Amino acid sequence: MKLLKSSLLGSAAALAAVGAVQAADLPVKKAVPIEFVRVCSAYGAGFFYIPGTDTCLRLSGRARFEYGYQAPLGRGQGNGDYSGYRGLARINLDARTQTGYGTLRAFLRIEAASRTGIPTVHSGTQIRIGNAFPGTGIDQYGRVEQYFNTDKAFVQFAGLTAGRASSFFDFYAHDFEFVGGTSGSDVSSTNLLAYTATIGNGFSATLSMEDPSFRRTPIYSPTSALAATVGSTSTAIFGQANSLIPVVLGVNAAGQPIGFGFTDGIQRNRMPDFVGVLRYDQPWGSAQISAAVHELNTGNVITQGGFLGFNSAGQALTATNAVAPSTHSEYGWAVQGGLKINAPFIAPGDVFYLQGAYAEGAQMYTGNGSYSGSYAINPTSIQGASFNQNFSDATVNPFTNQLQLSTSFSVVGSFLHYWAPEWRSAVFASYGENTFANGARAAQGAYFGFVPGAGGTNAGSTVISTLGVGTPGTRFYNLNGNLRDTYMLYAGANLIWSPVKDLDIGVEGIYAQYGVQNGRVLDTQKFSYTAAQVNSGIPVKTITSTDVFQARFRVQRDF
């Protein structure tokens, strides 16, 4: 047995030796090197090198829940929501590469949200500029909205900024607010091409060519065209092809209008907005002066579909004998000054803002429609309001077919205070006014009797309502809210708790009031008055202003 055991062990050892020699003769495959993600410290925390490149990338984002409560002023058609909800997602990508000319940067921000309920959460403003679309169900239309926005997509290189970014005109831009309703310019997403020169000692200057589409407020029209409808509930589709602005095309020997047509009031993209900025940055804060030029234009007098009435020679109006002067383009402008003061002497992180702006033919630059809604002649974000403000940058004089520019101004102040590192709050307030050109309302009024009523047709569009101001000297003209000079007062405060880094839990309350600068207007909250009824002397209810309160709760995580 011992001899057998020794033989077996010897054989195993010999086989192992032979196998080792053969294995040594086989080619050895080298392991593929693993390229680990490396931290990039050149641009701050959170950046890493994209493997195989010298580009540093930071991925960040946000998740947010909001609930808003706002009691409506009426429960009529389209009104009556008390609650609003929003869930929002944000993704940021920040890519930077060091070059011989400085840092090459590309920044992307995509936002998506589901929003329901009260109109200041379900935003008509975002629908009007194509960032959102509404549900079309019976209970959903006007209450359910899906939102998607390419909020940022720009390149920065050697002083150049090109792409979709915040307007360089802006300064405070609702930095400390949930609702974002104070007056003041805040166009966070526009297409632009800009150059910034660093002058030294904290000074910089920027010249920016910006997309005018995101600064337009429609030119006033006393009529509205019927949009297409779909389904058994006659849900409106947003597809308006023209904006009908009546103009005089024929007068009699006494100069009285006896014929009219329409100017197409939709503005085309012709000239960009030009923005110039001078900024000063220091450890104590910042100061900025901004200026902008903004073109206003219209289309031609609409010739399809025929004209209404006769010319001064008594001939039926046609495209050849009803020639109206072409509407000349006009240039609006705006200026703004802002001051930011860091206040660590009160508490670390405290900041004051003060800002003022004035504009002619460029209301979006003063931002008095921030809460009520933008990109509409008379937005209706305040449910059941007794009357709506008009925000048009201009009116078309019906007798000359020329633009008359409106003016506006706004002032806003805000203060952020840290009670403790995890507790902070802000208070903010603003005041602004919108004023139409001298004689603009009277010119519209003189033409009021010649505006087509419901059911009138022109160029294939059906007129479904008139927003005329009434005939000057009548009771209806004196009490009508259309084209009245108005003001907007806004104030609010919030409180935010951050129990851990990048988590905010907060509440905000706001108060908004808008009203007429002079006189009184018809209260149409529960009653609808015709010009004939008011002029007959029937009792009517009038007001000077509309008030609204809103409370909002927010949970937000940034990463």
Coordinates of C-alpha atoms in Angstrom, one line a residue, residues 281-541:
D281 CA -20.4 93.9 -9.0
Q282 CA -18.6 94.2 -5.7
P283 CA -18.5 92.2 -2.4
W284 CA -21.2 94.5 -1.0
G285 CA -23.6 93.7 -3.9
S286 CA -24.4 94.7 -7.4
A287 CA -25.9 97.5 -9.5
Q288 CA -27.3 97.4 -13.0
I289 CA -28.7 99.8 -15.6
S290 CA -30.6 98.2 -18.6
A291 CA -32.1 99.6 -21.7
A292 CA -34.0 98.0 -24.6
V293 CA -35.5 98.8 -28.0
H294 CA -38.6 96.8 -29.1
E295 CA -40.4 96.9 -32.5
L296 CA -44.2 96.9 -32.9
N297 CA -45.8 96.2 -36.2
T298 CA -49.0 94.9 -37.8
G299 CA -50.1 93.1 -41.0
N300 CA -51.9 94.7 -43.9
V301 CA -55.6 95.7 -44.1
I302 CA -57.4 92.4 -44.8
T303 CA -58.8 92.3 -48.3
Q304 CA -60.2 88.8 -48.6
G305 CA -63.9 88.4 -47.8
G306 CA -65.0 91.9 -48.8
F307 CA -65.4 95.1 -46.9
L308 CA -68.4 96.6 -45.1
G309 CA -70.0 99.9 -46.1
F310 CA -69.2 102.6 -48.7
N311 CA -66.5 105.0 -49.4
S312 CA -66.9 108.8 -49.4
A313 CA -68.1 108.7 -53.0
G314 CA -70.9 106.4 -52.1
Q315 CA -69.3 103.4 -53.8
A316 CA -69.4 100.0 -52.3
L317 CA -66.0 99.3 -50.7
T318 CA -63.6 97.1 -52.7
A319 CA -59.9 96.3 -52.5
T320 CA -59.1 99.1 -55.0
N321 CA -61.3 102.0 -53.6
A322 CA -60.8 101.2 -49.9
V323 CA -57.1 101.9 -49.7
A324 CA -56.0 102.7 -46.1
P325 CA -52.7 104.1 -45.1
S326 CA -50.2 101.3 -44.3
T327 CA -49.6 101.0 -40.5
H328 CA -46.1 102.2 -39.9
S329 CA -43.9 100.1 -37.5
E330 CA -43.1 101.9 -34.3
Y331 CA -40.3 101.3 -31.8
G332 CA -40.9 101.0 -28.1
W333 CA -38.2 101.3 -25.5
A334 CA -37.6 100.6 -21.9
V335 CA -35.0 101.5 -19.2
Q336 CA -34.5 99.9 -15.8
G337 CA -32.2 100.4 -12.8
G338 CA -31.6 97.9 -10.1
L339 CA -29.6 97.7 -6.8
K340 CA -28.7 94.6 -4.8
I341 CA -27.1 95.0 -1.3
N342 CA -25.7 92.1 0.6
A343 CA -26.4 92.6 4.3
P344 CA -24.3 90.2 6.4
F345 CA -24.3 92.9 9.1
I346 CA -27.9 91.9 9.8
A347 CA -27.4 88.1 9.3
P348 CA -25.2 86.0 7.0
G349 CA -27.0 85.6 3.7
D350 CA -29.3 88.6 4.0
V351 CA -30.0 90.5 0.8
F352 CA -31.9 93.7 -0.3
Y353 CA -33.2 94.3 -3.8
L354 CA -34.6 97.6 -5.2
Q355 CA -35.6 98.0 -8.8
G356 CA -37.5 100.4 -11.0
A357 CA -38.4 100.4 -14.7
Y358 CA -40.2 102.7 -17.3
A359 CA -41.3 101.7 -20.8
E360 CA -43.1 103.1 -23.8
G361 CA -44.6 100.5 -26.1
A362 CA -42.9 97.7 -24.2
Q363 CA -45.0 96.7 -21.2
M364 CA -43.3 93.3 -20.7
Y365 CA -40.1 95.1 -19.7
T366 CA -41.9 96.7 -16.7
G367 CA -43.8 93.4 -16.0
N368 CA -47.0 94.7 -14.5
G369 CA -48.8 91.6 -15.9
S370 CA -46.6 89.1 -14.0
Y371 CA -49.4 88.0 -11.7
S372 CA -52.4 88.5 -13.9
G373 CA -50.8 86.9 -17.0
S374 CA -48.7 87.9 -20.0
Y375 CA -49.1 87.6 -23.8
A376 CA -52.8 88.6 -23.7
I377 CA -54.8 91.8 -24.2
N378 CA -56.9 91.1 -21.1
P379 CA -55.7 88.0 -19.2
T380 CA -58.2 86.4 -16.8
S381 CA -56.0 84.6 -14.2
I382 CA -58.0 86.1 -11.4
Q383 CA -61.1 84.0 -11.5
G384 CA -64.4 85.8 -11.6
A385 CA -62.7 89.3 -11.4
S386 CA -65.0 92.2 -11.9
F387 CA -63.0 93.5 -14.8
N388 CA -59.7 92.7 -16.4
Q389 CA -56.7 94.9 -17.0
N390 CA -55.6 95.7 -20.6
F391 CA -51.9 95.2 -21.2
S392 CA -51.6 96.1 -24.9
D393 CA -48.3 97.8 -25.9
A394 CA -50.2 99.9 -28.5
T395 CA -53.6 100.7 -30.0
V396 CA -54.3 101.3 -33.7
N397 CA -56.1 104.6 -34.3
P398 CA -59.1 103.5 -36.4
F399 CA -59.1 106.8 -38.4
T400 CA -55.4 106.9 -39.3
N401 CA -54.5 103.2 -39.1
Q402 CA -51.4 104.2 -37.1
L403 CA -50.0 102.8 -33.8
Q404 CA -50.3 104.8 -30.6
L405 CA -47.9 103.5 -27.9
S406 CA -48.8 102.9 -24.3
T407 CA -46.6 103.7 -21.3
S408 CA -45.9 101.8 -18.1
F409 CA -43.6 101.9 -15.0
S410 CA -43.0 99.7 -12.0
V411 CA -41.0 99.7 -8.8
V412 CA -40.2 96.6 -6.7
G413 CA -38.4 95.9 -3.5
S414 CA -37.5 92.6 -1.7
F415 CA -35.6 91.6 1.4
L416 CA -34.3 88.1 2.3
H417 CA -33.5 87.4 5.9
Y418 CA -32.0 84.4 7.6
W419 CA -33.4 83.9 11.1
A420 CA -31.1 80.9 11.6
P421 CA -29.0 78.8 9.1
E422 CA -32.0 76.6 8.6
W423 CA -34.8 79.2 8.7
R424 CA -35.2 82.1 6.2
S425 CA -38.0 84.3 4.9
A426 CA -38.5 87.0 2.3
V427 CA -40.8 90.0 2.1
F428 CA -41.5 91.7 -1.2
A429 CA -43.8 94.4 -2.7
S430 CA -44.3 96.2 -6.0
Y431 CA -46.4 98.9 -7.6
G432 CA -46.9 99.6 -11.3
E433 CA -49.1 101.6 -13.7
N434 CA -50.2 101.1 -17.3
T435 CA -51.3 104.2 -19.2
F436 CA -52.6 104.3 -22.8
A437 CA -51.7 107.1 -25.2
N438 CA -53.6 110.4 -25.1
G439 CA -56.7 110.2 -27.2
A440 CA -56.4 106.4 -27.8
R441 CA -59.5 105.6 -25.9
A442 CA -61.5 108.5 -27.3
A443 CA -60.5 107.4 -30.9
Q444 CA -61.7 103.9 -30.2
G445 CA -64.9 105.3 -28.7
A446 CA -65.6 107.5 -31.7
Y447 CA -65.5 104.4 -33.8
F448 CA -67.5 102.2 -31.4
G449 CA -70.8 102.5 -33.3
F450 CA -69.2 101.1 -36.4
V451 CA -67.6 98.0 -34.8
P452 CA -69.2 94.8 -36.1
G453 CA -71.5 93.1 -33.6
A454 CA -71.6 89.4 -32.8
G455 CA -72.1 87.3 -35.9
G456 CA -70.4 89.8 -38.3
T457 CA -68.0 88.3 -40.7
N458 CA -64.9 89.3 -42.5
A459 CA -62.1 87.3 -44.2
G460 CA -63.6 84.1 -43.1
S461 CA -63.3 84.8 -39.4
T462 CA -66.4 85.1 -37.1
V463 CA -66.5 87.9 -34.7
I464 CA -67.8 86.5 -31.4
S465 CA -67.4 89.4 -29.0
T466 CA -66.7 93.1 -28.9
L467 CA -64.4 94.7 -26.4
G468 CA -65.3 98.2 -27.5
V469 CA -65.2 101.2 -25.1
G470 CA -68.5 102.8 -25.9
T471 CA -69.3 106.2 -27.4
P472 CA -67.6 109.2 -25.7
G473 CA -70.0 111.2 -23.6
T474 CA -72.2 108.2 -22.8
R475 CA -72.6 106.5 -19.4
F476 CA -71.3 103.2 -20.9
Y477 CA -68.1 104.9 -22.1
N478 CA -67.5 106.5 -18.7
L479 CA -68.0 103.2 -16.8
N480 CA -66.5 100.7 -19.3
G481 CA -63.3 99.0 -18.0
N482 CA -61.8 98.5 -21.5
L483 CA -58.7 100.6 -22.3
R484 CA -58.8 102.2 -18.9
D485 CA -55.5 103.3 -17.3
T486 CA -54.8 100.9 -14.4
Y487 CA -52.4 100.1 -11.6
M488 CA -51.2 96.9 -10.0
L489 CA -50.2 96.6 -6.3
Y490 CA -48.6 93.4 -5.0
A491 CA -47.2 92.3 -1.7
G492 CA -46.2 89.1 0.0
A493 CA -44.0 87.1 2.4
N494 CA -42.7 83.6 2.8
L495 CA -41.1 81.4 5.4
I496 CA -38.8 78.5 4.4
W497 CA -37.3 75.7 6.6
S498 CA -34.3 73.8 5.4
P499 CA -33.8 71.0 7.9
V500 CA -31.0 69.5 5.8
K501 CA -28.9 70.9 2.9
D502 CA -30.8 71.4 -0.4
L503 CA -34.2 70.7 1.0
D504 CA -36.7 73.5 1.3
I505 CA -40.1 73.3 3.0
G506 CA -42.0 76.6 2.9
V507 CA -45.2 78.6 2.8
E508 CA -46.0 81.9 1.1
G509 CA -48.9 84.3 1.2
I510 CA -49.6 87.1 -1.3
Y511 CA -52.0 89.9 -1.8
A512 CA -52.7 91.5 -5.2
Q513 CA -54.9 94.5 -6.1
Y514 CA -55.4 96.1 -9.4
G515 CA -57.7 99.0 -10.3
V516 CA -58.4 102.0 -12.4
Q517 CA -56.3 105.1 -11.9
N518 CA -59.3 107.3 -12.2
G519 CA -63.1 106.9 -11.8
R520 CA -65.1 103.7 -11.5
V521 CA -65.9 100.8 -13.8
L522 CA -68.7 98.4 -14.2
D523 CA -68.6 95.3 -11.9
T524 CA -69.3 92.5 -14.3
Q525 CA -68.6 89.7 -11.7
K526 CA -72.3 88.6 -11.6
F527 CA -73.9 90.8 -14.2
S528 CA -73.2 91.5 -17.9
Y529 CA -74.2 94.9 -19.2
T530 CA -74.7 96.0 -22.8
A531 CA -74.1 99.6 -23.9
A532 CA -77.8 100.1 -24.5
Q533 CA -78.7 98.9 -21.0
V534 CA -76.2 101.1 -19.2
N535 CA -77.0 104.2 -21.3
S536 CA -80.7 103.7 -20.5
G537 CA -79.9 104.6 -16.9
I538 CA -80.6 101.2 -15.2
P539 CA -79.0 100.8 -11.8
V540 CA -75.5 99.2 -12.2
K541 CA -72.9 98.1 -9.7

